[in-house]
mmCIF file of C-alpha atoms in Angstrom:
data_model
loop_
_atom_site.group_PDB
_atom_site.id
_atom_site.type_symbol
_atom_site.label_atom_id
_atom_site.label_comp_id
_atom_site.label_asym_id
_atom_site.label_seq_id
_atom_site.Cartn_x
_atom_site.Cartn_y
_atom_site.Cartn_z
ATOM 1 C CA MET A 1 80.178 179.210 151.019
ATOM 2 C CA GLU A 2 84.105 178.843 150.992
ATOM 3 C CA SER A 3 86.600 181.562 149.305
ATOM 4 C CA ARG A 4 87.204 179.504 146.599
ATOM 5 C CA PRO A 5 84.661 175.958 146.348
ATOM 6 C CA MET A 6 87.143 172.810 144.734
ATOM 7 C CA ILE A 7 85.218 172.324 141.491
ATOM 8 C CA VAL A 8 86.549 169.381 139.585
ATOM 9 C CA VAL A 9 85.106 169.215 135.889
ATOM 10 C CA ALA A 10 86.300 165.896 134.980
ATOM 11 C CA GLY A 11 85.288 166.753 130.379
ATOM 12 C CA GLU A 12 86.380 166.558 126.833
ATOM 13 C CA LEU A 13 89.336 168.633 125.810
ATOM 14 C CA ASN A 14 89.765 170.084 122.324
ATOM 15 C CA VAL A 15 90.383 173.527 120.505
ATOM 16 C CA ASP A 16 87.480 175.633 118.496
ATOM 17 C CA ILE A 17 88.908 176.871 115.350
ATOM 18 C CA ILE A 18 86.562 179.901 114.670
ATOM 19 C CA VAL A 19 85.238 181.950 111.347
ATOM 20 C CA SER A 20 83.335 184.772 111.751
ATOM 21 C CA GLY A 21 81.077 187.000 110.560
ATOM 22 C CA ASN A 22 78.011 188.359 109.033
ATOM 23 C CA ASP A 23 78.120 185.202 106.350
ATOM 24 C CA VAL A 24 80.363 181.801 107.544
ATOM 25 C CA MET A 25 78.559 179.282 105.793
ATOM 26 C CA PRO A 26 80.685 177.388 102.446
ATOM 27 C CA GLU A 27 79.622 176.757 99.394
ATOM 28 C CA TRP A 28 80.066 174.201 97.157
ATOM 29 C CA ASN A 29 82.121 175.530 94.161
ATOM 30 C CA ARG A 30 82.623 179.092 95.241
ATOM 31 C CA GLU A 31 85.324 181.148 97.675
ATOM 32 C CA LYS A 32 83.862 183.425 100.122
ATOM 33 C CA LEU A 33 85.899 185.862 102.539
ATOM 34 C CA VAL A 34 85.326 186.181 106.000
ATOM 35 C CA GLU A 35 85.718 189.078 108.493
ATOM 36 C CA GLY A 36 87.340 186.756 111.287
ATOM 37 C CA PHE A 37 89.677 183.596 111.924
ATOM 38 C CA GLU A 38 90.649 182.144 115.716
ATOM 39 C CA ILE A 39 91.392 179.385 116.881
ATOM 40 C CA VAL A 40 91.118 179.756 120.523
ATOM 41 C CA LEU A 41 89.925 176.754 123.409
ATOM 42 C CA GLY A 42 86.773 174.784 123.281
ATOM 43 C CA SER A 43 85.389 171.899 124.581
ATOM 44 C CA SER A 44 82.152 172.642 126.729
ATOM 45 C CA SER A 45 83.967 171.237 130.029
ATOM 46 C CA ALA A 46 86.371 173.528 128.936
ATOM 47 C CA ILE A 47 84.539 176.557 128.527
ATOM 48 C CA THR A 48 82.283 176.340 131.470
ATOM 49 C CA ALA A 49 85.599 175.672 133.808
ATOM 50 C CA CYS A 50 87.379 178.710 133.019
ATOM 51 C CA ALA A 51 84.104 180.278 133.167
ATOM 52 C CA LEU A 52 83.995 179.492 137.107
ATOM 53 C CA ALA A 53 87.934 179.559 137.701
ATOM 54 C CA SER A 54 87.432 183.489 135.969
ATOM 55 C CA LEU A 55 84.242 183.954 138.607
ATOM 56 C CA GLY A 56 86.616 182.182 141.593
ATOM 57 C CA ALA A 57 86.595 178.935 142.088
ATOM 58 C CA ASP A 58 89.285 176.767 142.255
ATOM 59 C CA VAL A 59 88.688 174.488 139.980
ATOM 60 C CA ARG A 60 90.534 170.910 138.664
ATOM 61 C CA PHE A 61 90.485 169.544 135.480
ATOM 62 C CA VAL A 62 90.577 165.777 135.049
ATOM 63 C CA SER A 63 90.613 164.622 130.601
ATOM 64 C CA VAL A 64 93.195 163.394 128.355
ATOM 65 C CA VAL A 65 94.150 165.343 124.255
ATOM 66 C CA GLY A 66 96.742 164.534 122.081
ATOM 67 C CA ASP A 67 100.584 164.415 122.898
ATOM 68 C CA ASP A 68 100.117 167.360 119.782
ATOM 69 C CA ASP A 69 100.703 171.001 119.534
ATOM 70 C CA PHE A 70 96.995 170.753 119.656
ATOM 71 C CA GLY A 71 97.361 169.476 123.238
ATOM 72 C CA ARG A 72 99.506 170.744 124.456
ATOM 73 C CA TYR A 73 97.650 174.301 123.723
ATOM 74 C CA CYS A 74 94.787 173.213 125.375
ATOM 75 C CA THR A 75 96.720 172.354 128.672
ATOM 76 C CA ASN A 76 98.793 175.567 127.931
ATOM 77 C CA GLU A 77 95.391 177.725 127.763
ATOM 78 C CA LEU A 78 94.057 176.031 130.508
ATOM 79 C CA GLN A 79 97.262 177.199 133.331
ATOM 80 C CA ARG A 80 96.959 180.608 131.807
ATOM 81 C CA MET A 81 92.906 180.799 132.852
ATOM 82 C CA GLY A 82 93.644 179.334 136.331
ATOM 83 C CA VAL A 83 92.492 176.217 135.725
ATOM 84 C CA ASN A 84 94.498 173.073 137.311
ATOM 85 C CA THR A 85 95.520 170.722 134.838
ATOM 86 C CA GLU A 86 97.761 169.057 137.336
ATOM 87 C CA HIS A 87 95.040 165.201 135.617
ATOM 88 C CA VAL A 88 95.232 166.236 132.143
ATOM 89 C CA ILE A 89 96.679 163.209 130.219
ATOM 90 C CA GLY A 90 98.103 163.065 127.098
ATOM 91 C CA LEU A 91 97.591 159.820 125.043
ATOM 92 C CA PRO A 92 100.627 159.050 122.703
ATOM 93 C CA GLY A 93 99.451 158.140 118.744
ATOM 94 C CA ILE A 94 95.860 160.290 119.378
ATOM 95 C CA LYS A 95 94.604 163.299 117.633
ATOM 96 C CA THR A 96 93.403 165.884 120.314
ATOM 97 C CA GLY A 97 90.396 166.997 119.696
ATOM 98 C CA VAL A 98 89.177 169.006 116.721
ATOM 99 C CA THR A 99 84.998 171.982 116.171
ATOM 100 C CA LEU A 100 85.293 173.444 113.529
ATOM 101 C CA SER A 101 82.987 176.364 114.891
ATOM 102 C CA PHE A 102 81.416 179.161 111.817
ATOM 103 C CA SER A 103 79.835 182.018 114.393
ATOM 104 C CA THR A 104 77.339 184.671 113.228
ATOM 105 C CA PRO A 105 76.692 187.349 115.484
ATOM 106 C CA ALA A 106 72.851 185.206 116.450
ATOM 107 C CA ASP A 107 73.572 182.121 116.032
ATOM 108 C CA ARG A 108 76.664 179.172 114.567
ATOM 109 C CA GLY A 109 77.178 176.015 112.819
ATOM 110 C CA LEU A 110 79.189 173.405 113.916
ATOM 111 C CA LEU A 111 81.690 170.829 112.683
ATOM 112 C CA THR A 112 83.874 168.263 115.349
ATOM 113 C CA TYR A 113 86.774 165.894 114.597
ATOM 114 C CA ALA A 114 86.336 163.347 118.031
ATOM 115 C CA GLY A 115 89.972 162.310 118.004
ATOM 116 C CA SER A 116 90.898 161.839 121.898
ATOM 117 C CA ILE A 117 86.980 163.873 122.731
ATOM 118 C CA PRO A 118 85.950 160.552 123.235
ATOM 119 C CA LEU A 119 88.794 158.192 125.260
ATOM 120 C CA MET A 120 88.139 159.820 128.612
ATOM 121 C CA LYS A 121 87.829 156.944 131.382
ATOM 122 C CA PRO A 122 87.268 156.200 134.661
ATOM 123 C CA GLU A 123 90.180 155.733 135.811
ATOM 124 C CA LEU A 124 91.298 158.394 135.150
ATOM 125 C CA VAL A 125 89.494 160.379 137.885
ATOM 126 C CA PRO A 126 91.506 160.677 140.645
ATOM 127 C CA GLU A 127 89.695 158.887 144.042
ATOM 128 C CA LYS A 128 91.383 161.422 146.344
ATOM 129 C CA LEU A 129 90.684 164.958 144.106
ATOM 130 C CA LEU A 130 86.881 163.079 144.448
ATOM 131 C CA ARG A 131 87.966 163.478 148.370
ATOM 132 C CA GLU A 132 88.354 166.904 148.811
ATOM 133 C CA VAL A 133 85.827 168.611 145.828
ATOM 134 C CA ARG A 134 83.038 170.149 146.516
ATOM 135 C CA HIS A 135 81.228 170.138 143.431
ATOM 136 C CA LEU A 136 81.727 167.908 140.022
ATOM 137 C CA HIS A 137 81.097 168.480 136.721
ATOM 138 C CA PHE A 138 80.626 167.678 132.419
ATOM 139 C CA GLY A 139 79.266 168.484 129.679
ATOM 140 C CA SER A 140 79.255 166.939 126.435
ATOM 141 C CA TYR A 141 77.350 163.979 127.537
ATOM 142 C CA TYR A 142 77.134 161.364 123.952
ATOM 143 C CA LEU A 143 80.863 162.770 123.631
ATOM 144 C CA GLN A 144 81.694 161.105 126.191
ATOM 145 C CA ASP A 145 81.392 157.351 124.687
ATOM 146 C CA GLY A 146 84.389 156.209 127.719
ATOM 147 C CA MET A 147 82.113 158.028 130.601
ATOM 148 C CA ARG A 148 78.191 157.512 129.827
ATOM 149 C CA SER A 149 77.863 154.344 132.031
ATOM 150 C CA TYR A 150 79.926 154.886 135.217
ATOM 151 C CA TRP A 151 78.365 158.562 135.866
ATOM 152 C CA PRO A 152 75.484 157.306 137.825
ATOM 153 C CA GLU A 153 77.115 155.253 139.578
ATOM 154 C CA LEU A 154 79.831 157.679 140.364
ATOM 155 C CA PHE A 155 77.167 161.158 141.349
ATOM 156 C CA GLN A 156 75.096 158.376 143.824
ATOM 157 C CA ARG A 157 78.166 158.350 145.313
ATOM 158 C CA LEU A 158 79.620 161.621 145.549
ATOM 159 C CA ARG A 159 75.923 163.080 146.632
ATOM 160 C CA SER A 160 75.882 160.701 149.533
ATOM 161 C CA ASP A 161 79.318 162.203 150.255
ATOM 162 C CA GLY A 162 77.645 165.493 150.565
ATOM 163 C CA ILE A 163 78.779 166.992 146.886
ATOM 164 C CA SER A 164 77.007 168.390 144.727
ATOM 165 C CA THR A 165 76.805 167.394 140.471
ATOM 166 C CA SER A 166 76.286 168.300 137.111
ATOM 167 C CA PHE A 167 75.875 167.916 133.801
ATOM 168 C CA ASP A 168 75.398 169.344 130.414
ATOM 169 C CA THR A 169 74.535 166.626 127.828
ATOM 170 C CA GLY A 170 75.337 168.717 124.265
ATOM 171 C CA TRP A 171 74.014 167.243 121.136
ATOM 172 C CA ASP A 172 73.033 163.842 120.313
ATOM 173 C CA VAL A 173 75.318 163.440 116.478
ATOM 174 C CA ALA A 174 73.380 159.831 116.300
ATOM 175 C CA ASN A 175 70.796 161.665 116.564
ATOM 176 C CA GLU A 176 69.681 158.272 119.553
ATOM 177 C CA TRP A 177 69.672 161.017 122.952
ATOM 178 C CA ASP A 178 69.539 157.930 125.247
ATOM 179 C CA ARG A 179 66.167 158.908 127.270
ATOM 180 C CA GLU A 180 66.791 155.940 129.365
ATOM 181 C CA GLY A 181 70.515 156.463 130.570
ATOM 182 C CA ILE A 182 69.901 160.869 130.951
ATOM 183 C CA SER A 183 66.671 159.628 133.050
ATOM 184 C CA THR A 184 68.975 157.779 136.073
ATOM 185 C CA LEU A 185 71.593 159.668 135.412
ATOM 186 C CA LEU A 186 68.899 162.621 136.989
ATOM 187 C CA GLY A 187 68.227 160.707 139.941
ATOM 188 C CA HIS A 188 71.505 161.981 141.199
ATOM 189 C CA THR A 189 72.189 164.755 139.731
ATOM 190 C CA ASP A 190 71.612 168.651 141.321
ATOM 191 C CA LEU A 191 72.088 171.028 138.665
ATOM 192 C CA PHE A 192 70.681 169.325 134.459
ATOM 193 C CA MET A 193 72.015 172.479 132.054
ATOM 194 C CA PRO A 194 69.846 171.406 128.640
ATOM 195 C CA SER A 195 69.490 173.426 125.813
ATOM 196 C CA GLU A 196 65.998 173.635 124.803
ATOM 197 C CA GLU A 197 66.207 171.789 121.438
ATOM 198 C CA GLU A 198 68.174 169.495 123.204
ATOM 199 C CA LEU A 199 65.940 168.702 126.240
ATOM 200 C CA LEU A 200 63.288 169.017 124.557
ATOM 201 C CA HIS A 201 64.702 165.898 122.040
ATOM 202 C CA ILE A 202 66.019 164.114 124.936
ATOM 203 C CA PHE A 203 61.945 164.456 126.956
ATOM 204 C CA PRO A 204 59.849 164.664 123.562
ATOM 205 C CA ALA A 205 56.850 167.868 124.546
ATOM 206 C CA ASP A 206 55.731 170.944 122.321
ATOM 207 C CA GLN A 207 57.130 173.862 124.826
ATOM 208 C CA VAL A 208 59.521 173.650 127.201
ATOM 209 C CA SER A 209 57.161 174.905 130.417
ATOM 210 C CA ASP A 210 55.249 171.392 129.508
ATOM 211 C CA MET A 211 58.223 169.784 130.173
ATOM 212 C CA LEU A 212 59.244 170.989 133.379
ATOM 213 C CA GLU A 213 55.755 171.110 135.134
ATOM 214 C CA SER A 214 55.187 167.898 134.320
ATOM 215 C CA GLY A 215 57.151 165.353 131.287
ATOM 216 C CA LEU A 216 59.945 164.921 133.664
ATOM 217 C CA PRO A 217 61.332 161.860 135.121
ATOM 218 C CA PRO A 218 61.702 161.509 138.779
ATOM 219 C CA VAL A 219 64.583 164.597 139.282
ATOM 220 C CA ALA A 220 66.837 164.800 141.749
ATOM 221 C CA GLY A 221 67.583 168.866 141.591
ATOM 222 C CA LEU A 222 67.548 172.004 139.660
ATOM 223 C CA VAL A 223 67.427 171.747 136.055
ATOM 224 C CA ALA A 224 68.467 175.272 133.988
ATOM 225 C CA VAL A 225 66.954 175.628 130.255
ATOM 226 C CA LYS A 226 68.910 177.344 128.031
ATOM 227 C CA GLN A 227 66.927 178.845 125.629
ATOM 228 C CA GLY A 228 69.030 181.841 123.758
ATOM 229 C CA SER A 229 67.288 185.256 123.324
ATOM 230 C CA ARG A 230 64.256 184.285 125.179
ATOM 231 C CA GLY A 231 66.148 183.914 128.256
ATOM 232 C CA ALA A 232 66.252 180.279 130.399
ATOM 233 C CA SER A 233 63.938 178.697 132.491
ATOM 234 C CA LEU A 234 64.707 176.572 135.973
ATOM 235 C CA ARG A 235 62.357 174.147 136.919
ATOM 236 C CA GLU A 236 62.324 174.186 141.053
ATOM 237 C CA LEU A 237 62.582 170.829 143.113
ATOM 238 C CA ASP A 238 59.041 171.444 144.435
ATOM 239 C CA GLY A 239 57.992 171.089 140.411
ATOM 240 C CA SER A 240 57.599 174.764 139.543
ATOM 241 C CA VAL A 241 59.051 176.331 137.295
ATOM 242 C CA SER A 242 60.659 180.217 136.852
ATOM 243 C CA TRP A 243 61.586 182.305 133.712
ATOM 244 C CA ALA A 244 64.698 185.135 133.400
ATOM 245 C CA GLU A 245 64.301 187.154 130.260
ATOM 246 C CA PRO A 246 68.123 187.391 128.715
ATOM 247 C CA TYR A 247 70.326 190.272 129.293
ATOM 248 C CA GLN A 248 70.423 192.348 126.421
ATOM 249 C CA VAL A 249 73.336 193.275 124.906
ATOM 250 C CA SER A 250 75.215 193.038 121.539
ATOM 251 C CA PRO A 251 77.028 189.711 120.713
ATOM 252 C CA VAL A 252 80.345 189.537 118.895
ATOM 253 C CA ASP A 253 80.352 186.186 119.263
ATOM 254 C CA THR A 254 77.307 183.069 120.755
ATOM 255 C CA THR A 255 80.109 180.427 121.500
ATOM 256 C CA GLY A 256 80.554 179.184 125.046
ATOM 257 C CA ALA A 257 77.722 181.400 126.031
ATOM 258 C CA GLY A 258 76.260 178.092 126.950
ATOM 259 C CA ASP A 259 78.356 176.804 129.107
ATOM 260 C CA CYS A 260 80.069 180.462 130.773
ATOM 261 C CA PHE A 261 75.993 180.102 131.801
ATOM 262 C CA ASN A 262 76.512 176.399 133.320
ATOM 263 C CA ALA A 263 79.241 178.207 135.417
ATOM 264 C CA GLY A 264 76.233 180.756 136.693
ATOM 265 C CA ILE A 265 74.532 177.952 137.794
ATOM 266 C CA ILE A 266 76.835 176.275 138.793
ATOM 267 C CA TYR A 267 79.430 179.263 140.878
ATOM 268 C CA GLY A 268 75.922 180.958 141.354
ATOM 269 C CA TYR A 269 73.993 177.369 143.286
ATOM 270 C CA LEU A 270 77.003 177.170 145.143
ATOM 271 C CA LEU A 271 77.131 180.490 146.783
ATOM 272 C CA GLY A 272 73.373 180.628 147.653
ATOM 273 C CA HIS A 273 70.894 181.144 144.287
ATOM 274 C CA ARG A 274 67.997 180.163 143.821
ATOM 275 C CA GLY A 275 64.256 181.020 141.766
ATOM 276 C CA LYS A 276 65.064 183.290 139.335
ATOM 277 C CA GLU A 277 68.616 184.814 141.403
ATOM 278 C CA LEU A 278 69.861 182.196 140.510
ATOM 279 C CA ILE A 279 68.778 182.190 136.679
ATOM 280 C CA ARG A 280 69.065 185.736 136.389
ATOM 281 C CA PHE A 281 72.818 185.385 137.246
ATOM 282 C CA ALA A 282 73.508 182.405 134.835
ATOM 283 C CA ASN A 283 71.545 184.696 132.537
ATOM 284 C CA ALA A 284 74.736 188.163 133.263
ATOM 285 C CA CYS A 285 77.305 184.638 132.888
ATOM 286 C CA GLY A 286 76.028 184.221 129.349
ATOM 287 C CA ALA A 287 75.503 187.455 128.639
ATOM 288 C CA VAL A 288 79.277 188.851 128.971
ATOM 289 C CA SER A 289 80.476 185.696 127.744
ATOM 290 C CA THR A 290 78.999 187.055 124.034
ATOM 291 C CA LEU A 291 81.445 189.632 124.523
ATOM 292 C CA GLY A 292 84.324 188.351 123.064
ATOM 293 C CA ILE A 293 85.487 186.028 120.538
ATOM 294 C CA GLY A 294 85.653 182.510 120.659
ATOM 295 C CA GLY A 295 84.290 180.426 124.002
ATOM 296 C CA THR A 296 86.984 181.988 126.315
ATOM 297 C CA GLY A 297 87.279 185.271 125.245
ATOM 298 C CA SER A 298 84.767 187.573 127.715
ATOM 299 C CA LEU A 299 84.464 184.747 130.706
ATOM 300 C CA PRO A 300 82.692 186.345 132.826
ATOM 301 C CA THR A 301 83.192 187.546 136.801
ATOM 302 C CA VAL A 302 81.456 188.223 139.193
ATOM 303 C CA GLU A 303 81.949 191.760 139.576
ATOM 304 C CA ALA A 304 81.198 192.220 135.539
ATOM 305 C CA VAL A 305 78.500 189.889 135.876
ATOM 306 C CA ARG A 306 76.612 192.381 138.923
ATOM 307 C CA LYS A 307 77.956 195.044 136.610
ATOM 308 C CA LEU A 308 75.510 193.933 133.898
ATOM 309 C CA GLN A 309 72.924 193.764 136.067
ATOM 310 C CA ALA A 310 72.732 197.258 137.279
ATOM 311 C CA VAL A 311 72.757 198.422 133.829
ATOM 312 C CA VAL A 312 71.327 195.912 132.119
ATOM 313 C CA LYS A 313 67.767 195.469 132.521
ATOM 314 C CA ALA A 314 66.986 191.936 132.453
#
């Protein structure tokens, strides 16, 4: 692999407003005190982009934000974390998306104001950039309304040019799950990275192993499934499935752990990792990310991942 592979992340941008503690769920007509509050860079695509830059990739972000303080904050944070934002556009009269995250050490709940999130369009993805890229990734399939029908054609074209592709679905707030659209896109995808719950909503089955072994439509590449405290599973090109335990750490905030896992899958794949080596690398990236507040509070580095792998059994 080249020393700094160029990766384009084309995706949504928003801020995360994180309320954290052991008891963070609001109750009507009652006020509570919580232990923590932060405003940080959010969005699956952005957190994955920052983690990829932290691991050592040359990352170019393509997106839209509102022409407002939150939009400028998102752009500045990406730049601070080493992500190129030349192709992030501010839209006049539009508010940048916001996610409220209620986070405990074990889990989280989210409320999102869409704002600029669904307004990314195909014409904003520069052709010149696509001719230079090594890999293209996007997150939040169900939130990117303006791009959804465009992804299969773009992925097919990129793969024919030797450029690898990946995506993460995120949660479908409409509860429709677009099985047909996902199935079509999987035929042109090198790395598919849903959570266990997301996968079983798209392709219903009793358990992940059943789905991975026999329930998926034709898939062009690898499928890595995030299973939280149970680790992660990886379906290979030949249909075989490997599984790796999670790394046992003391999490501060789980926000963005799955997105950093995504970065680990992408970067590890470009490094040439396959099988259990690949899934363990991604698990370690996800574990490192839980040691700070917000999705970018503790970004994985290759050094931090190797250190964790050396001292913590998985």
